[in-house]
Short mmCIF file of C-alpha atoms in Angstrom, two decimals:
data_model
loop_
_atom_site.label_atom_id
_atom_site.label_comp_id
_atom_site.label_asym_id
_atom_site.label_seq_id
_atom_site.Cartn_x
_atom_site.Cartn_y
_atom_site.Cartn_z
CA MET A 1 28.94 -46.67 -20.72
CA SER A 2 30.01 -49.34 -18.21
CA ASN A 3 29.70 -49.52 -15.02
CA THR A 4 31.34 -52.97 -14.60
CA PHE A 5 34.56 -52.41 -11.70
CA LEU A 6 36.63 -54.48 -10.46
CA ASN A 7 36.63 -56.08 -8.13
CA THR A 8 37.65 -58.91 -4.92
CA TYR A 9 34.60 -61.09 -4.99
CA SER A 10 34.92 -62.34 -8.28
CA THR A 11 37.19 -65.05 -8.65
CA THR A 12 34.96 -67.22 -10.96
CA PRO A 13 37.33 -70.52 -12.94
CA THR A 14 36.37 -68.52 -15.97
CA GLY A 15 37.61 -65.29 -14.60
CA GLY A 16 37.15 -62.40 -12.91
CA SER A 17 39.86 -59.85 -11.39
CA GLY A 18 39.46 -61.56 -8.33
CA ALA A 19 40.87 -64.96 -9.55
CA SER A 20 44.51 -63.02 -9.23
CA ASN A 21 44.28 -61.97 -6.01
CA ARG A 22 47.15 -63.42 -4.13
CA GLU A 23 46.37 -64.97 0.12
CA ASP A 24 48.38 -63.11 2.83
CA LEU A 25 49.02 -65.90 5.37
CA THR A 26 51.62 -65.72 7.38
CA ASP A 27 54.14 -67.86 8.58
CA VAL A 28 52.26 -67.69 12.99
CA LEU A 29 50.97 -70.38 14.99
CA THR A 30 47.94 -69.97 17.18
CA ILE A 31 46.93 -72.48 19.18
CA LEU A 32 43.64 -71.48 21.03
CA ALA A 33 43.55 -73.58 23.31
CA PRO A 34 44.85 -73.35 27.79
CA GLU A 35 48.21 -75.88 27.86
CA GLU A 36 49.21 -75.22 31.71
CA THR A 37 49.34 -78.64 33.96
CA PRO A 38 49.86 -77.05 36.98
CA ILE A 39 48.84 -80.08 39.28
CA LEU A 40 50.87 -82.70 36.67
CA SER A 41 53.70 -80.17 36.71
CA SER A 42 54.26 -79.40 41.05
CA ALA A 43 53.20 -83.36 42.31
CA GLN A 44 56.31 -85.26 42.63
CA LYS A 45 57.83 -88.33 40.77
CA GLN A 46 58.18 -91.81 41.11
CA LYS A 47 58.36 -94.78 39.46
CA ALA A 48 55.11 -96.84 39.13
CA SER A 49 55.84 -100.58 39.05
CA ALA A 50 52.71 -103.12 38.67
CA THR A 51 49.57 -101.15 37.77
CA PHE A 52 48.07 -100.44 41.22
CA VAL A 53 50.30 -98.54 43.15
CA GLU A 54 50.17 -98.97 47.00
CA TRP A 55 51.33 -96.89 50.23
CA THR A 56 50.80 -96.70 54.24
CA VAL A 57 49.74 -94.10 56.65
CA ASP A 58 50.34 -94.04 59.78
CA ALA A 59 48.86 -92.51 62.83
CA LEU A 60 50.08 -91.48 65.80
CA ALA A 61 48.63 -91.86 69.52
CA ALA A 62 46.87 -88.92 70.76
CA PRO A 63 48.65 -87.18 73.17
CA SER A 64 48.08 -87.60 77.36
CA SER A 65 49.00 -85.65 80.45
CA THR A 66 48.17 -88.98 82.48
CA GLY A 67 51.39 -89.48 84.72
CA ILE A 68 52.89 -92.61 86.30
CA ARG A 69 53.18 -93.58 89.81
CA GLU A 70 56.32 -94.37 91.19
CA GLY A 71 57.32 -97.75 91.19
CA ALA A 72 54.96 -98.69 88.85
CA ASP A 73 55.89 -101.68 86.32
CA VAL A 74 54.84 -102.24 83.12
CA SER A 75 51.98 -104.65 82.56
CA ALA A 76 49.85 -103.69 79.19
CA PHE A 77 51.37 -103.35 76.56
CA THR A 78 49.86 -101.12 73.22
CA ASP A 79 50.50 -102.53 68.97
CA ASN A 80 51.42 -99.17 68.08
CA MET A 81 51.50 -100.04 64.43
CA SER A 82 47.63 -101.34 65.19
CA SER A 83 46.69 -98.06 63.07
CA ARG A 84 48.16 -98.49 60.23
CA ALA A 85 46.18 -99.03 56.63
CA ARG A 86 47.34 -99.25 53.49
CA LEU A 87 45.22 -96.67 49.85
CA GLY A 88 46.48 -97.23 46.82
CA ASN A 89 45.62 -96.65 43.37
CA TYR A 90 45.28 -98.26 39.55
CA VAL A 91 47.44 -97.26 36.69
CA GLN A 92 45.16 -95.91 34.49
CA LYS A 93 46.88 -96.16 30.45
CA PHE A 94 46.57 -92.73 27.98
CA ARG A 95 47.74 -92.76 24.17
CA ARG A 96 46.99 -89.83 21.53
CA ASP A 97 47.37 -90.64 17.74
CA TYR A 98 49.15 -88.74 15.45
CA MET A 99 49.33 -88.89 11.23
CA VAL A 100 50.14 -86.37 8.15
CA SER A 101 49.92 -87.49 4.92
CA ASP A 102 52.29 -88.20 1.89
CA LEU A 103 51.83 -85.36 0.26
CA GLN A 104 51.32 -83.01 3.24
CA GLU A 105 55.09 -84.24 4.41
CA ALA A 106 56.50 -82.31 0.72
CA VAL A 107 54.72 -79.28 0.40
CA ASP A 108 54.42 -75.85 2.16
CA SER A 109 52.46 -75.13 4.95
CA VAL A 110 51.68 -72.35 7.58
CA GLY A 111 52.64 -74.19 10.87
CA PRO A 112 54.29 -75.94 10.06
CA ALA A 113 51.95 -79.10 9.86
CA LYS A 114 54.63 -81.96 9.13
CA ILE A 115 55.09 -84.74 11.54
CA ALA A 116 57.37 -83.10 14.22
CA GLN A 117 54.91 -80.65 15.08
CA ALA A 118 52.27 -83.36 14.84
CA GLU A 119 54.16 -85.65 17.60
CA ALA A 120 55.09 -82.80 19.13
CA LYS A 121 51.24 -81.80 19.82
CA ALA A 122 49.80 -84.36 20.11
CA ILE A 123 51.56 -84.64 23.01
CA ARG A 124 49.98 -81.55 24.35
CA GLU A 125 47.08 -83.01 24.46
CA LEU A 126 47.94 -85.78 26.42
CA LYS A 127 49.18 -83.58 29.17
CA ARG A 128 46.32 -82.01 28.78
CA ASP A 129 44.49 -85.64 29.24
CA VAL A 130 46.12 -85.79 32.52
CA GLU A 131 45.88 -83.17 34.64
CA LYS A 132 42.66 -83.90 33.53
CA THR A 133 41.99 -86.10 35.17
CA ILE A 134 44.18 -85.85 38.26
CA ALA A 135 42.01 -82.98 38.55
CA GLY A 136 39.04 -85.21 38.47
CA SER A 137 36.61 -86.65 40.86
CA GLN A 138 36.07 -89.99 39.89
CA ASP A 139 36.84 -93.35 41.61
CA ARG A 140 39.55 -95.75 40.35
CA ALA A 141 38.66 -98.77 37.80
CA VAL A 142 40.02 -102.23 38.00
CA GLU A 143 40.82 -104.05 34.10
CA ASN A 144 37.77 -106.48 34.11
CA GLY A 145 39.21 -106.98 29.43
CA SER A 146 35.73 -106.20 28.06
CA ASP A 147 34.26 -102.85 28.52
CA THR A 148 36.41 -101.60 31.93
CA ALA A 149 39.78 -99.86 32.03
CA TYR A 150 41.66 -99.47 34.30
CA ALA A 151 41.18 -95.54 35.45
CA LEU A 152 43.13 -94.19 37.97
CA ARG A 153 40.68 -91.95 40.88
CA GLY A 154 41.65 -88.70 40.46
CA LEU A 155 41.87 -86.19 43.22
CA GLY A 156 37.86 -85.13 43.85
CA ARG A 157 37.91 -87.88 45.11
CA TRP A 158 40.33 -88.42 47.99
CA LEU A 159 39.00 -85.25 49.39
CA GLU A 160 36.23 -86.17 49.22
CA ALA A 161 34.29 -86.59 53.46
CA ASN A 162 33.85 -89.53 53.38
CA GLY A 163 36.48 -91.66 51.62
CA ALA A 164 35.78 -91.92 47.64
CA ASP A 165 32.68 -94.44 49.36
CA SER A 166 34.86 -95.66 52.54
CA ASP A 167 37.65 -97.00 51.45
CA VAL A 168 40.04 -94.79 53.17
CA PRO A 169 39.33 -95.61 56.48
CA ALA A 170 37.82 -92.64 58.65
CA GLY A 171 40.69 -92.15 60.34
CA PHE A 172 42.48 -90.76 57.82
CA ARG A 173 39.61 -88.94 55.58
CA THR A 174 40.09 -85.78 54.39
CA PRO A 175 38.05 -83.33 57.38
CA ALA A 176 35.03 -81.56 56.52
CA ASP A 177 36.57 -78.66 57.98
CA SER A 178 39.04 -79.29 55.00
CA ARG A 179 36.38 -78.48 52.77
CA TYR A 180 34.09 -76.02 51.37
CA SER A 181 30.76 -76.21 49.47
CA VAL A 182 27.86 -73.78 48.96
CA ALA A 183 26.48 -77.07 48.94
CA GLU A 184 28.22 -78.40 52.16
CA ALA A 185 27.47 -74.72 54.07
CA GLY A 186 25.05 -73.58 53.52
CA ALA A 187 23.85 -70.63 51.49
CA THR A 188 27.11 -68.22 52.92
CA ALA A 189 29.81 -67.47 50.27
CA LEU A 190 33.61 -68.78 51.08
CA ASP A 191 35.26 -65.60 52.65
CA GLU A 192 38.19 -64.25 53.19
CA SER A 193 37.93 -66.34 56.98
CA GLY A 194 36.51 -69.54 55.55
CA PHE A 195 39.59 -69.43 53.48
CA ASN A 196 41.75 -69.43 56.42
CA ASP A 197 39.73 -72.01 58.23
CA ILE A 198 40.64 -74.61 55.38
CA ILE A 199 44.30 -73.89 56.83
CA THR A 200 44.09 -74.07 59.48
CA SER A 201 42.03 -78.31 59.41
CA ILE A 202 45.14 -78.42 57.02
CA PHE A 203 47.23 -77.92 60.02
CA LYS A 204 45.33 -78.73 62.44
CA GLU A 205 46.00 -82.58 60.62
CA THR A 206 50.59 -82.27 59.72
CA GLY A 207 51.37 -79.58 62.62
CA THR A 208 53.27 -78.60 60.44
CA THR A 209 52.89 -74.84 57.95
CA ASN A 210 54.59 -76.33 55.34
CA ASP A 211 54.31 -73.98 51.73
CA LEU A 212 50.86 -75.36 50.17
CA THR A 213 49.12 -74.60 46.34
CA LEU A 214 46.50 -73.66 45.31
CA VAL A 215 44.90 -74.67 42.28
CA ALA A 216 41.77 -72.00 41.58
CA ASP A 217 39.90 -72.19 38.70
CA THR A 218 38.69 -68.02 37.19
CA LYS A 219 36.34 -67.08 39.58
CA LEU A 220 37.96 -68.52 42.33
CA ARG A 221 41.78 -67.03 41.36
CA ARG A 222 39.80 -63.55 41.14
CA LEU A 223 37.89 -64.06 44.46
CA ILE A 224 41.05 -65.24 46.54
CA SER A 225 42.64 -61.44 44.92
CA ASP A 226 39.41 -59.60 46.68
CA PHE A 227 40.91 -60.81 49.95
CA ALA A 228 43.51 -58.25 49.51
CA ARG A 229 40.96 -55.21 48.67
CA THR A 230 38.59 -55.87 51.11
CA THR A 231 37.46 -56.79 54.82
CA ALA A 232 35.24 -59.67 54.86
CA SER A 233 32.60 -57.21 57.40
CA ALA A 234 29.24 -56.37 56.69
CA THR A 235 29.62 -53.68 54.71
CA ASP A 236 32.48 -55.09 52.99
CA ASN A 237 34.25 -51.77 53.56
CA VAL A 238 37.45 -51.24 51.50
CA ARG A 239 41.02 -51.30 52.49
CA SER A 240 43.82 -49.36 52.76
CA VAL A 241 46.56 -49.55 51.02
CA ASN A 242 49.98 -46.90 49.48
CA TYR A 243 51.12 -47.40 46.65
CA ASP A 244 54.63 -46.18 44.98
CA GLY A 245 53.90 -43.79 42.55
CA GLY A 246 57.04 -43.31 40.74
CA ALA A 247 56.50 -47.41 40.46
CA GLY A 248 53.56 -47.27 37.48
CA GLU A 249 51.68 -49.62 37.78
CA ILE A 250 48.74 -51.71 40.14
CA LYS A 251 49.36 -54.79 40.77
CA LEU A 252 45.51 -56.40 42.13
CA THR A 253 46.33 -59.78 42.07
CA VAL A 254 47.92 -62.59 44.62
CA ASP A 255 50.60 -64.70 44.31
CA LEU A 256 51.23 -65.12 47.67
CA TYR A 257 48.90 -65.18 50.82
CA GLN A 258 50.56 -65.61 54.10
CA SER A 259 47.79 -67.18 56.24
CA ASP A 260 48.90 -68.15 60.47
CA HIS A 261 49.65 -71.00 59.50
CA GLY A 262 50.95 -71.02 56.20
CA ILE A 263 51.91 -69.53 53.10
CA VAL A 264 49.77 -71.62 50.56
CA SER A 265 51.31 -70.02 46.49
CA ILE A 266 48.30 -68.73 44.43
CA VAL A 267 48.46 -70.71 40.72
CA ASN A 268 46.16 -70.05 37.48
CA GLY A 269 44.31 -74.33 36.69
CA ASN A 270 43.67 -74.24 33.48
CA PRO A 271 40.10 -74.25 32.95
CA ASP A 272 40.10 -76.37 30.08
CA CYS A 273 41.17 -79.56 32.81
CA MET A 274 39.79 -78.08 35.81
CA PRO A 275 35.73 -79.83 37.79
CA ASP A 276 32.90 -78.43 38.37
CA PHE A 277 31.52 -80.35 41.75
CA GLY A 278 28.48 -79.57 40.57
CA SER A 279 28.77 -75.68 40.83
CA SER A 280 28.83 -72.52 38.64
CA ALA A 281 31.99 -73.24 36.38
CA GLY A 282 34.70 -71.34 37.25
CA GLU A 283 34.52 -72.41 41.41
CA ALA A 284 36.82 -74.89 42.15
CA GLY A 285 39.75 -75.21 43.05
CA TYR A 286 42.29 -77.49 45.28
CA LEU A 287 44.73 -75.95 48.27
CA ILE A 288 47.56 -78.93 47.37
CA ASN A 289 50.60 -79.85 50.16
CA PRO A 290 53.45 -80.99 47.55
CA GLU A 291 55.06 -83.00 50.10
CA TYR A 292 51.65 -85.62 49.82
CA VAL A 293 50.94 -86.28 46.25
CA GLY A 294 52.53 -87.63 43.37
CA ILE A 295 52.42 -89.73 40.32
CA HIS A 296 53.91 -92.20 39.84
CA GLU A 297 54.78 -93.27 36.09
CA LEU A 298 54.58 -97.34 35.15
CA ILE A 299 55.43 -95.91 31.16
CA PRO A 300 56.69 -92.63 31.01
CA MET A 301 54.52 -90.32 28.22
CA GLY A 302 56.50 -90.87 25.14
CA SER A 303 56.81 -91.84 21.12
CA THR A 304 55.64 -94.32 18.70
CA ARG A 305 56.57 -94.43 15.10
CA LEU A 306 54.34 -96.89 13.33
CA PRO A 307 55.41 -97.76 9.99
CA ASN A 308 53.69 -96.04 7.13
CA GLN A 309 51.82 -98.34 4.73
CA GLY A 310 51.28 -96.08 1.86
CA GLY A 311 49.99 -92.90 3.03
CA GLY A 312 52.50 -91.00 5.47
CA GLU A 313 54.56 -91.24 7.96
CA ARG A 314 51.96 -92.16 11.51
CA GLY A 315 52.84 -93.08 14.91
CA TYR A 316 51.06 -92.65 18.80
CA VAL A 317 52.38 -90.93 21.81
CA ASP A 318 50.76 -92.77 25.37
CA CYS A 319 51.88 -92.80 29.57
CA ALA A 320 50.32 -95.18 32.13
CA LEU A 321 50.82 -93.58 35.32
CA THR A 322 48.20 -92.72 38.70
CA LEU A 323 48.05 -90.49 41.64
CA GLY A 324 49.73 -90.69 44.78
CA VAL A 325 47.88 -89.29 47.64
CA TYR A 326 49.71 -90.67 50.64
CA HIS A 327 48.05 -88.13 53.12
CA PRO A 328 44.19 -86.96 51.92
CA GLN A 329 43.96 -85.13 55.37
CA ALA A 330 47.30 -82.37 54.05
CA HIS A 331 45.14 -80.84 51.01
CA GLY A 332 41.55 -78.44 51.65
CA VAL A 333 39.12 -78.76 48.73
CA ILE A 334 37.16 -75.69 47.37
CA GLU A 335 33.83 -76.79 45.46
CA GLY A 336 31.52 -73.90 44.91
CA ILE A 337 32.19 -69.81 46.09
CA SER A 338 29.00 -68.21 45.37
#
């Protein structure tokens, strides 16, 4: 009596029951990467007309409480424009190419996988490239005609305490109190008091309680949510919170943080695009004042099709833009939390 039986793994070209089994391939296509670009999406858009985009900054004189004697004439005059300075950033070009063979264009596929889908995917990848660059801590660079291309200065570099290698005049640099780093602050982990200190420092520079946006990486995002459930004390006491039992849900996240000096909207940063600043992954964050940051586009994001030379349809998507940080003192940065 034979012990041979039909099985799914017999798929040799010459025979076997498995050779006749049908494939079960659904029409579902999943992108296995985060796509959000909160910094790029929230920044105001401006038009650029040159490869180097500049803007001017100014400051007010310190308040004076000194009185003026009766009948005193004006004998000395002040140049009240002497504090003005010019800041700037180079435009950087971004590009992603795509191509689909003539045979692939003709066959049925999951997704599908045609030239239109390849073009759309390239645009999504290009946006992530831009987000990673504007969120970075790299310095700007000028094209030299050989091995160096134009490069924009990232947000992390603009918000350095030394003013991007002293390129930013001292009076306009991000204050040390608007920055948080375990390396700079010693062994103290970021707590709610430290977070509020950053917000207060920004208020001291702008004088207004403008709404801020915290673009937070994963670990920082969870830490902010814990601020609503624990008190900053040596014993880390749990706060008592009353929930509506009929609601059927318990909210353990914070989307809006109301401080003494403004409301902070908490959004998730793209973990593939956020910098690490040399600290543990997931600990970075930017406190951004949307009024004082913008994207200047020299070439708007778009797609160009190239001639089909016989192999299939092809093309590229590109853009050229830069980051404008109009007020380096109006933002904050968190480099590490533990």
